[in-house]
Amino acid sequence: MLVVLAAGGTGGHLFPAEALSHALHAQGARVVLMTDTRAAEYAGNFPAEAVHAVQAATPSGRSPLKMAGALLTLTKGVFAARRIVKELKPAIVVGFGGYPTVPPVLGASLAGAKTLIHEQNAVIGRANRFLAGRVDIIATGFAEVGGLSASAKAKCRQVGNPVRPPVIEAASPYAVSGDGMLNLLVFGGSQGARVMADIVPPAVQLLTEAERARLTVMQQARPEDDERVRRIYASAGVKAEIAPFFTDLPARMAKAHLVIGRAGASTVAELTVIGRPGILVPLPGALDQDQAANAAVLERAGGAIRILQSDFTPRRLASELSGLLADPNRLTAMAGNAKSAGIPDAAERLARLVLDVAAS
C-alpha cells in the first residue's frame, strides 16, 4: 500500500509526518513525501522512498497583489499535485496542516483519492479548516478542537500528536533531586528565543541567593543574545549552559525538572510523553491563537502553568519559580499530570487510522 504524506513549511509539521512514516513502514506500507519547494531542500533525510515538491504559498497580508500571487501559486500547486497523485495512485493522501498541505490534499481530492488531515492544535488552523469539508477523516491531537463546523466534528478521530523516536526513548520517571537542585530548560524556537532571553535571566536574578544556588539552567539563545544571557547568569552565580540550538532537546527535556517554552503542539506533545512540568508562554499574534489553546489544555490538566506574553515579566516569572522551588511536591504532581495527558503511541494510532481509511 502506498501512502502519500503532505507536510512542509516548518519542523512542527514535518516531525509528526516523520513519526507517522516510521509507523507506516512498520506496518509494511510504502511512503512518499509531497512537500513545498522550500521544505524539499531539507527533507533529504525524511523516511520516504521519494520526495515530490509542489509550489505553495500563504495567502495573507493586506496587499491584493501579493494575495493574488499566492492564490495563483497555490492553484499551480494543486494541479501539479493532482498530476502526481494520478501517476502514483496512492491508497490515501495524508496532510499535516499549513498551506504547503493544501495543494497535495486538494489535488488528491480532485483526483479522486482518499484523503485525511491531521490537526495538531486545540484550534484548527486556517489551511486545515479550508480542507476539512473536502477530506474523508480528520485526525486530531486533542480531544476537543475549536473552530470546527458540526459536519467537520463528525469526521474527527482523536489519535494524539505523533512524536519522533528520540522523544519516546527519552521518556523516564520524574524525580526531584535529593539535594534540592532544580534543572531548568528554556527554549522557544526561532520566534521565541528573544523573549526568553529578555525575561528568564532577569527573573532568575530576582530570586534570593539561596534560591539561585539551587538552579542550573540550559537555555537556547540567539547568537546576538548569547553574551548578554551569559553575563546575567554569571552575575547571579547560576551555572548555565547556553547554546543557539540543542540537537538533543528530548534528552535535555528528560533531564529537566521544569521546562519554560512556547506552546506549539509538538512541544506540548513532547512534554506530556516525557512527563515534565512546564511554564508555557504562547506565541502572541497568531490569528488562530492555537498555542494559547494548547497551553490552556495542559494547564487544565494540571501539567503546566500558562502565562500570556503580555503577563510574562521578570517579576511574574520569578514569583512562579520561587513558589515551585519552595514546593517540589507540586512539581512532581505537575509532572504526573503532564504524563497522564500524553499519548505516546499516537504515531501508531494514526497509522492504524490511515490504513483503515485507505482500506475502507
GROMACS .gro file of C-alpha atoms in nm:
model
  360
    1MET     CA    1   0.000   0.000   0.000
    2LEU     CA    2   0.135   0.342  -0.096
    3VAL     CA    3   0.066   0.638   0.132
    4VAL     CA    4   0.148   0.996   0.035
    5LEU     CA    5   0.229   1.227   0.326
    6ALA     CA    6   0.186   1.601   0.267
    7ALA     CA    7   0.383   1.822   0.504
    8GLY     CA    8   0.614   2.119   0.486
    9GLY     CA    9   0.673   2.474   0.594
   10THR     CA   10   0.815   2.404   0.942
   11GLY     CA   11   0.955   2.122   1.151
   12GLY     CA   12   0.635   2.138   1.355
   13HIS     CA   13   0.455   1.986   1.057
   14LEU     CA   14   0.738   1.763   0.931
   15PHE     CA   15   0.815   1.598   1.267
   16PRO     CA   16   0.475   1.428   1.312
   17ALA     CA   17   0.479   1.327   0.945
   18GLU     CA   18   0.820   1.170   1.003
   19ALA     CA   19   0.688   0.981   1.307
   20LEU     CA   20   0.391   0.855   1.105
   21SER     CA   21   0.622   0.744   0.825
   22HIS     CA   22   0.818   0.523   1.065
   23ALA     CA   23   0.492   0.374   1.199
   24LEU     CA   24   0.360   0.308   0.847
   25HIS     CA   25   0.684   0.139   0.745
   26ALA     CA   26   0.648  -0.088   1.048
   27GLN     CA   27   0.306  -0.188   0.912
   28GLY     CA   28   0.455  -0.270   0.571
   29ALA     CA   29   0.330   0.039   0.388
   30ARG     CA   30   0.527   0.241   0.135
   31VAL     CA   31   0.561   0.615   0.191
   32VAL     CA   32   0.615   0.910  -0.042
   33LEU     CA   33   0.650   1.269   0.082
   34MET     CA   34   0.489   1.560  -0.102
   35THR     CA   35   0.608   1.897   0.023
   36ASP     CA   36   0.663   2.256  -0.084
   37THR     CA   37   0.972   2.357  -0.278
   38ARG     CA   38   1.128   2.527   0.027
   39ALA     CA   39   1.096   2.229   0.261
   40ALA     CA   40   1.214   1.988  -0.011
   41GLU     CA   41   1.564   2.129   0.032
   42TYR     CA   42   1.597   1.992   0.386
   43ALA     CA   43   1.373   1.685   0.357
   44GLY     CA   44   1.655   1.464   0.227
   45ASN     CA   45   1.661   1.253   0.544
   46PHE     CA   46   1.284   1.208   0.558
   47PRO     CA   47   1.198   0.835   0.571
   48ALA     CA   48   1.028   0.811   0.230
   49GLU     CA   49   1.111   0.638  -0.095
   50ALA     CA   50   1.065   0.963  -0.288
   51VAL     CA   51   1.008   1.334  -0.230
   52HIS     CA   52   0.790   1.536  -0.468
   53ALA     CA   53   0.797   1.916  -0.446
   54VAL     CA   54   0.496   2.126  -0.543
   55GLN     CA   55   0.451   2.500  -0.522
   56ALA     CA   56   0.271   2.650  -0.222
   57ALA     CA   57   0.222   2.994  -0.070
   58THR     CA   58   0.042   3.156   0.223
   59PRO     CA   59  -0.240   3.393   0.115
   60SER     CA   60  -0.201   3.653   0.389
   61GLY     CA   61  -0.122   4.020   0.416
   62ARG     CA   62  -0.306   4.330   0.302
   63SER     CA   63  -0.162   4.359  -0.046
   64PRO     CA   64  -0.416   4.245  -0.310
   65LEU     CA   65  -0.127   4.185  -0.549
   66LYS     CA   66   0.050   3.953  -0.306
   67MET     CA   67  -0.277   3.777  -0.227
   68ALA     CA   68  -0.344   3.718  -0.597
   69GLY     CA   69   0.012   3.591  -0.643
   70ALA     CA   70  -0.024   3.347  -0.354
   71LEU     CA   71  -0.355   3.216  -0.487
   72LEU     CA   72  -0.202   3.167  -0.832
   73THR     CA   73   0.090   2.977  -0.681
   74LEU     CA   74  -0.147   2.756  -0.481
   75THR     CA   75  -0.355   2.687  -0.792
   76LYS     CA   76  -0.047   2.580  -0.984
   77GLY     CA   77   0.048   2.357  -0.691
   78VAL     CA   78  -0.297   2.195  -0.684
   79PHE     CA   79  -0.283   2.093  -1.049
   80ALA     CA   80   0.077   1.974  -1.017
   81ALA     CA   81  -0.019   1.765  -0.713
   82ARG     CA   82  -0.320   1.625  -0.897
   83ARG     CA   83  -0.094   1.504  -1.180
   84ILE     CA   84   0.146   1.341  -0.933
   85VAL     CA   85  -0.136   1.168  -0.745
   86LYS     CA   86  -0.281   1.031  -1.069
   87GLU     CA   87   0.061   0.892  -1.160
   88LEU     CA   88   0.135   0.742  -0.817
   89LYS     CA   89  -0.219   0.612  -0.748
   90PRO     CA   90  -0.174   0.611  -0.366
   91ALA     CA   91  -0.423   0.441  -0.136
   92ILE     CA   92  -0.454   0.766   0.061
   93VAL     CA   93  -0.302   1.114   0.096
   94VAL     CA   94  -0.242   1.244   0.450
   95GLY     CA   95  -0.192   1.616   0.521
   96PHE     CA   96  -0.039   1.776   0.831
   97GLY     CA   97  -0.165   2.134   0.818
   98GLY     CA   98  -0.019   2.459   0.694
   99TYR     CA   99  -0.058   2.592   0.343
  100PRO     CA  100   0.203   2.352   0.194
  101THR     CA  101  -0.061   2.083   0.267
  102VAL     CA  102  -0.330   2.249   0.057
  103PRO     CA  103  -0.208   2.166  -0.296
  104PRO     CA  104  -0.137   1.795  -0.226
  105VAL     CA  105  -0.461   1.730  -0.035
  106LEU     CA  106  -0.685   1.935  -0.262
  107GLY     CA  107  -0.512   1.790  -0.568
  108ALA     CA  108  -0.565   1.439  -0.430
  109SER     CA  109  -0.932   1.512  -0.366
  110LEU     CA  110  -0.974   1.634  -0.723
  111ALA     CA  111  -0.800   1.318  -0.844
  112GLY     CA  112  -1.050   1.103  -0.654
  113ALA     CA  113  -0.804   0.973  -0.393
  114LYS     CA  114  -0.893   0.918  -0.028
  115THR     CA  115  -0.773   1.195   0.200
  116LEU     CA  116  -0.711   1.254   0.569
  117ILE     CA  117  -0.574   1.555   0.754
  118HIS     CA  118  -0.414   1.566   1.098
  119GLU     CA  119  -0.477   1.871   1.316
  120GLN     CA  120  -0.213   1.909   1.585
  121ASN     CA  121  -0.356   2.203   1.773
  122ALA     CA  122  -0.651   2.259   2.004
  123VAL     CA  123  -0.788   2.509   1.748
  124ILE     CA  124  -0.799   2.410   1.382
  125GLY     CA  125  -0.565   2.606   1.156
  126ARG     CA  126  -0.679   2.802   0.853
  127ALA     CA  127  -0.540   2.559   0.596
  128ASN     CA  128  -0.697   2.257   0.764
  129ARG     CA  129  -1.024   2.448   0.810
  130PHE     CA  130  -1.028   2.510   0.436
  131LEU     CA  131  -0.967   2.139   0.367
  132ALA     CA  132  -1.198   2.000   0.637
  133GLY     CA  133  -1.505   1.977   0.417
  134ARG     CA  134  -1.312   1.804   0.139
  135VAL     CA  135  -1.141   1.520   0.328
  136ASP     CA  136  -1.268   1.182   0.444
  137ILE     CA  137  -1.140   1.193   0.804
  138ILE     CA  138  -0.984   1.449   1.040
  139ALA     CA  139  -0.737   1.305   1.291
  140THR     CA  140  -0.677   1.529   1.595
  141GLY     CA  141  -0.410   1.571   1.857
  142PHE     CA  142  -0.654   1.695   2.124
  143ALA     CA  143  -0.989   1.557   2.234
  144GLU     CA  144  -1.161   1.890   2.168
  145VAL     CA  145  -1.069   2.110   1.872
  146GLY     CA  146  -1.212   2.459   1.836
  147GLY     CA  147  -1.318   2.623   1.513
  148LEU     CA  148  -1.480   2.318   1.353
  149SER     CA  149  -1.822   2.305   1.191
  150ALA     CA  150  -2.071   2.038   1.304
  151SER     CA  151  -2.010   1.834   0.989
  152ALA     CA  152  -1.632   1.853   1.036
  153LYS     CA  153  -1.663   1.746   1.402
  154ALA     CA  154  -1.839   1.429   1.286
  155LYS     CA  155  -1.527   1.337   1.089
  156CYS     CA  156  -1.288   1.380   1.385
  157ARG     CA  157  -1.095   1.095   1.546
  158GLN     CA  158  -0.853   1.172   1.829
  159VAL     CA  159  -0.520   0.993   1.793
  160GLY     CA  160  -0.282   1.233   1.969
  161ASN     CA  161   0.021   1.408   1.824
  162PRO     CA  162   0.292   1.175   1.688
  163VAL     CA  163   0.637   1.236   1.834
  164ARG     CA  164   0.976   1.133   1.700
  165PRO     CA  165   1.153   0.818   1.827
  166PRO     CA  166   1.408   1.021   2.034
  167VAL     CA  167   1.115   1.159   2.236
  168ILE     CA  168   0.985   0.810   2.314
  169GLU     CA  169   1.337   0.700   2.408
  170ALA     CA  170   1.382   1.000   2.639
  171ALA     CA  171   1.069   0.927   2.846
  172SER     CA  172   1.171   0.848   3.204
  173PRO     CA  173   1.030   0.871   3.558
  174TYR     CA  174   1.028   1.218   3.713
  175ALA     CA  175   1.221   1.265   4.034
  176VAL     CA  176   1.323   1.577   4.223
  177SER     CA  177   1.686   1.594   4.324
  178GLY     CA  178   1.777   1.477   4.671
  179ASP     CA  179   1.996   1.785   4.715
  180GLY     CA  180   1.713   2.018   4.619
  181MET     CA  181   1.869   2.124   4.288
  182LEU     CA  182   1.637   2.214   4.002
  183ASN     CA  183   1.738   2.178   3.638
  184LEU     CA  184   1.565   2.443   3.427
  185LEU     CA  185   1.539   2.404   3.048
  186VAL     CA  186   1.450   2.716   2.849
  187PHE     CA  187   1.380   2.722   2.477
  188GLY     CA  188   1.145   2.898   2.243
  189GLY     CA  189   1.222   2.824   1.881
  190SER     CA  190   1.335   3.086   1.631
  191GLN     CA  191   1.041   3.315   1.708
  192GLY     CA  192   1.052   3.272   2.082
  193ALA     CA  193   1.418   3.279   2.177
  194ARG     CA  194   1.435   3.660   2.210
  195VAL     CA  195   1.160   3.690   2.469
  196MET     CA  196   1.315   3.406   2.668
  197ALA     CA  197   1.649   3.591   2.667
  198ASP     CA  198   1.477   3.911   2.775
  199ILE     CA  199   1.271   3.765   3.060
  200VAL     CA  200   1.419   3.446   3.206
  201PRO     CA  201   1.769   3.563   3.311
  202PRO     CA  202   1.638   3.882   3.478
  203ALA     CA  203   1.373   3.671   3.655
  204VAL     CA  204   1.644   3.440   3.791
  205GLN     CA  205   1.833   3.749   3.912
  206LEU     CA  206   1.529   3.846   4.121
  207LEU     CA  207   1.537   3.519   4.316
  208THR     CA  208   1.705   3.505   4.655
  209GLU     CA  209   2.067   3.392   4.677
  210ALA     CA  210   1.954   3.062   4.834
  211GLU     CA  211   1.706   3.002   4.551
  212ARG     CA  212   1.961   3.083   4.281
  213ALA     CA  213   2.207   2.840   4.439
  214ARG     CA  214   1.960   2.557   4.370
  215LEU     CA  215   1.926   2.633   3.997
  216THR     CA  216   2.109   2.509   3.692
  217VAL     CA  217   1.995   2.640   3.355
  218MET     CA  218   2.006   2.507   2.999
  219GLN     CA  219   1.889   2.782   2.764
  220GLN     CA  220   1.866   2.829   2.391
  221ALA     CA  221   1.964   3.183   2.298
  222ARG     CA  222   2.024   3.352   1.966
  223PRO     CA  223   2.390   3.442   1.891
  224GLU     CA  224   2.311   3.811   1.934
  225ASP     CA  225   2.168   3.741   2.283
  226ASP     CA  226   2.434   3.492   2.393
  227GLU     CA  227   2.680   3.725   2.566
  228ARG     CA  228   2.404   3.918   2.747
  229VAL     CA  229   2.240   3.600   2.877
  230ARG     CA  230   2.571   3.452   2.991
  231ARG     CA  231   2.666   3.772   3.170
  232ILE     CA  232   2.339   3.788   3.366
  233TYR     CA  233   2.361   3.426   3.481
  234ALA     CA  234   2.726   3.469   3.576
  235SER     CA  235   2.648   3.780   3.782
  236ALA     CA  236   2.368   3.585   3.953
  237GLY     CA  237   2.605   3.298   4.034
  238VAL     CA  238   2.394   3.049   3.840
  239LYS     CA  239   2.552   2.767   3.643
  240ALA     CA  240   2.418   2.792   3.288
  241GLU     CA  241   2.472   2.621   2.955
  242ILE     CA  242   2.381   2.850   2.666
  243ALA     CA  243   2.359   2.745   2.301
  244PRO     CA  244   2.178   2.868   1.989
  245PHE     CA  245   2.030   2.523   1.933
  246PHE     CA  246   2.014   2.192   2.122
  247THR     CA  247   2.029   1.892   1.890
  248ASP     CA  248   1.938   1.662   2.180
  249LEU     CA  249   1.635   1.855   2.307
  250PRO     CA  250   1.428   1.546   2.409
  251ALA     CA  251   1.715   1.417   2.624
  252ARG     CA  252   1.756   1.760   2.784
  253MET     CA  253   1.383   1.776   2.847
  254ALA     CA  254   1.408   1.444   3.032
  255LYS     CA  255   1.694   1.583   3.248
  256ALA     CA  256   1.492   1.893   3.334
  257HIS     CA  257   1.276   1.938   3.644
  258LEU     CA  258   1.096   2.230   3.477
  259VAL     CA  259   1.066   2.347   3.118
  260ILE     CA  260   0.996   2.704   3.007
  261GLY     CA  261   0.894   2.734   2.644
  262ARG     CA  262   0.635   2.811   2.382
  263ALA     CA  263   0.318   2.605   2.345
  264GLY     CA  264   0.340   2.464   1.996
  265ALA     CA  265   0.164   2.131   1.951
  266SER     CA  266   0.494   1.941   1.922
  267THR     CA  267   0.631   2.097   2.241
  268VAL     CA  268   0.314   2.013   2.435
  269ALA     CA  269   0.314   1.658   2.300
  270GLU     CA  270   0.680   1.607   2.394
  271LEU     CA  271   0.623   1.744   2.745
  272THR     CA  272   0.335   1.503   2.800
  273VAL     CA  273   0.506   1.197   2.653
  274ILE     CA  274   0.824   1.258   2.853
  275GLY     CA  275   0.625   1.377   3.154
  276ARG     CA  276   0.773   1.710   3.257
  277PRO     CA  277   0.607   2.019   3.410
  278GLY     CA  278   0.617   2.337   3.208
  279ILE     CA  279   0.568   2.709   3.216
  280LEU     CA  280   0.423   2.778   2.873
  281VAL     CA  281   0.424   3.118   2.703
  282PRO     CA  282   0.205   3.102   2.390
  283LEU     CA  283   0.330   3.282   2.081
  284PRO     CA  284   0.121   3.601   2.057
  285GLY     CA  285  -0.026   3.745   1.742
  286ALA     CA  286  -0.137   3.417   1.583
  287LEU     CA  287  -0.471   3.455   1.407
  288ASP     CA  288  -0.600   3.125   1.546
  289GLN     CA  289  -0.440   3.162   1.892
  290ASP     CA  290  -0.355   2.792   1.865
  291GLN     CA  291  -0.069   2.799   2.116
  292ALA     CA  292  -0.285   2.972   2.376
  293ALA     CA  293  -0.543   2.695   2.333
  294ASN     CA  294  -0.277   2.422   2.353
  295ALA     CA  295  -0.134   2.566   2.674
  296ALA     CA  296  -0.481   2.602   2.824
  297VAL     CA  297  -0.548   2.229   2.772
  298LEU     CA  298  -0.232   2.128   2.958
  299GLU     CA  299  -0.293   2.387   3.230
  300ARG     CA  300  -0.645   2.247   3.289
  301ALA     CA  301  -0.491   1.901   3.315
  302GLY     CA  302  -0.261   2.032   3.590
  303GLY     CA  303   0.059   1.976   3.394
  304ALA     CA  304   0.162   2.332   3.315
  305ILE     CA  305   0.135   2.698   3.409
  306ARG     CA  306   0.023   2.920   3.121
  307ILE     CA  307   0.149   3.277   3.111
  308LEU     CA  308   0.040   3.500   2.824
  309GLN     CA  309   0.330   3.701   2.682
  310SER     CA  310   0.170   4.028   2.796
  311ASP     CA  311   0.198   3.896   3.154
  312PHE     CA  312   0.538   3.731   3.106
  313THR     CA  313   0.756   3.969   3.307
  314PRO     CA  314   1.068   3.901   3.516
  315ARG     CA  315   0.873   3.967   3.835
  316ARG     CA  316   0.586   3.731   3.741
  317LEU     CA  317   0.824   3.455   3.637
  318ALA     CA  318   1.038   3.500   3.948
  319SER     CA  319   0.725   3.461   4.161
  320GLU     CA  320   0.633   3.135   3.983
  321LEU     CA  321   0.987   2.998   4.011
  322SER     CA  322   1.010   3.088   4.379
  323GLY     CA  323   0.681   2.910   4.451
  324LEU     CA  324   0.788   2.595   4.266
  325LEU     CA  325   1.130   2.588   4.433
  326ALA     CA  326   0.953   2.602   4.770
  327ASP     CA  327   0.710   2.323   4.679
  328PRO     CA  328   0.883   2.033   4.498
  329ASN     CA  329   0.574   1.817   4.557
  330ARG     CA  330   0.382   2.049   4.325
  331LEU     CA  331   0.643   1.993   4.054
  332THR     CA  332   0.609   1.617   4.098
  333ALA     CA  333   0.231   1.639   4.076
  334MET     CA  334   0.253   1.856   3.762
  335ALA     CA  335   0.491   1.606   3.602
  336GLY     CA  336   0.247   1.324   3.675
  337ASN     CA  337  -0.044   1.522   3.535
  338ALA     CA  338   0.151   1.603   3.218
  339LYS     CA  339   0.242   1.237   3.176
  340SER     CA  340  -0.123   1.133   3.219
  341ALA     CA  341  -0.219   1.365   2.933
  342GLY     CA  342   0.035   1.210   2.696
  343ILE     CA  343  -0.037   0.968   2.411
  344PRO     CA  344   0.299   0.802   2.344
  345ASP     CA  345   0.160   0.568   2.078
  346ALA     CA  346  -0.001   0.849   1.875
  347ALA     CA  347   0.202   0.760   1.565
  348GLU     CA  348   0.082   0.400   1.577
  349ARG     CA  349  -0.278   0.512   1.638
  350LEU     CA  350  -0.261   0.746   1.341
  351ALA     CA  351  -0.102   0.477   1.123
  352ARG     CA  352  -0.386   0.238   1.206
  353LEU     CA  353  -0.645   0.503   1.126
  354VAL     CA  354  -0.474   0.590   0.795
  355LEU     CA  355  -0.460   0.226   0.687
  356ASP     CA  356  -0.821   0.164   0.794
  357VAL     CA  357  -0.947   0.463   0.593
  358ALA     CA  358  -0.732   0.360   0.296
  359ALA     CA  359  -0.877   0.008   0.305
  360SER     CA  360  -1.240   0.115   0.353
   0.00000   0.00000   0.00000
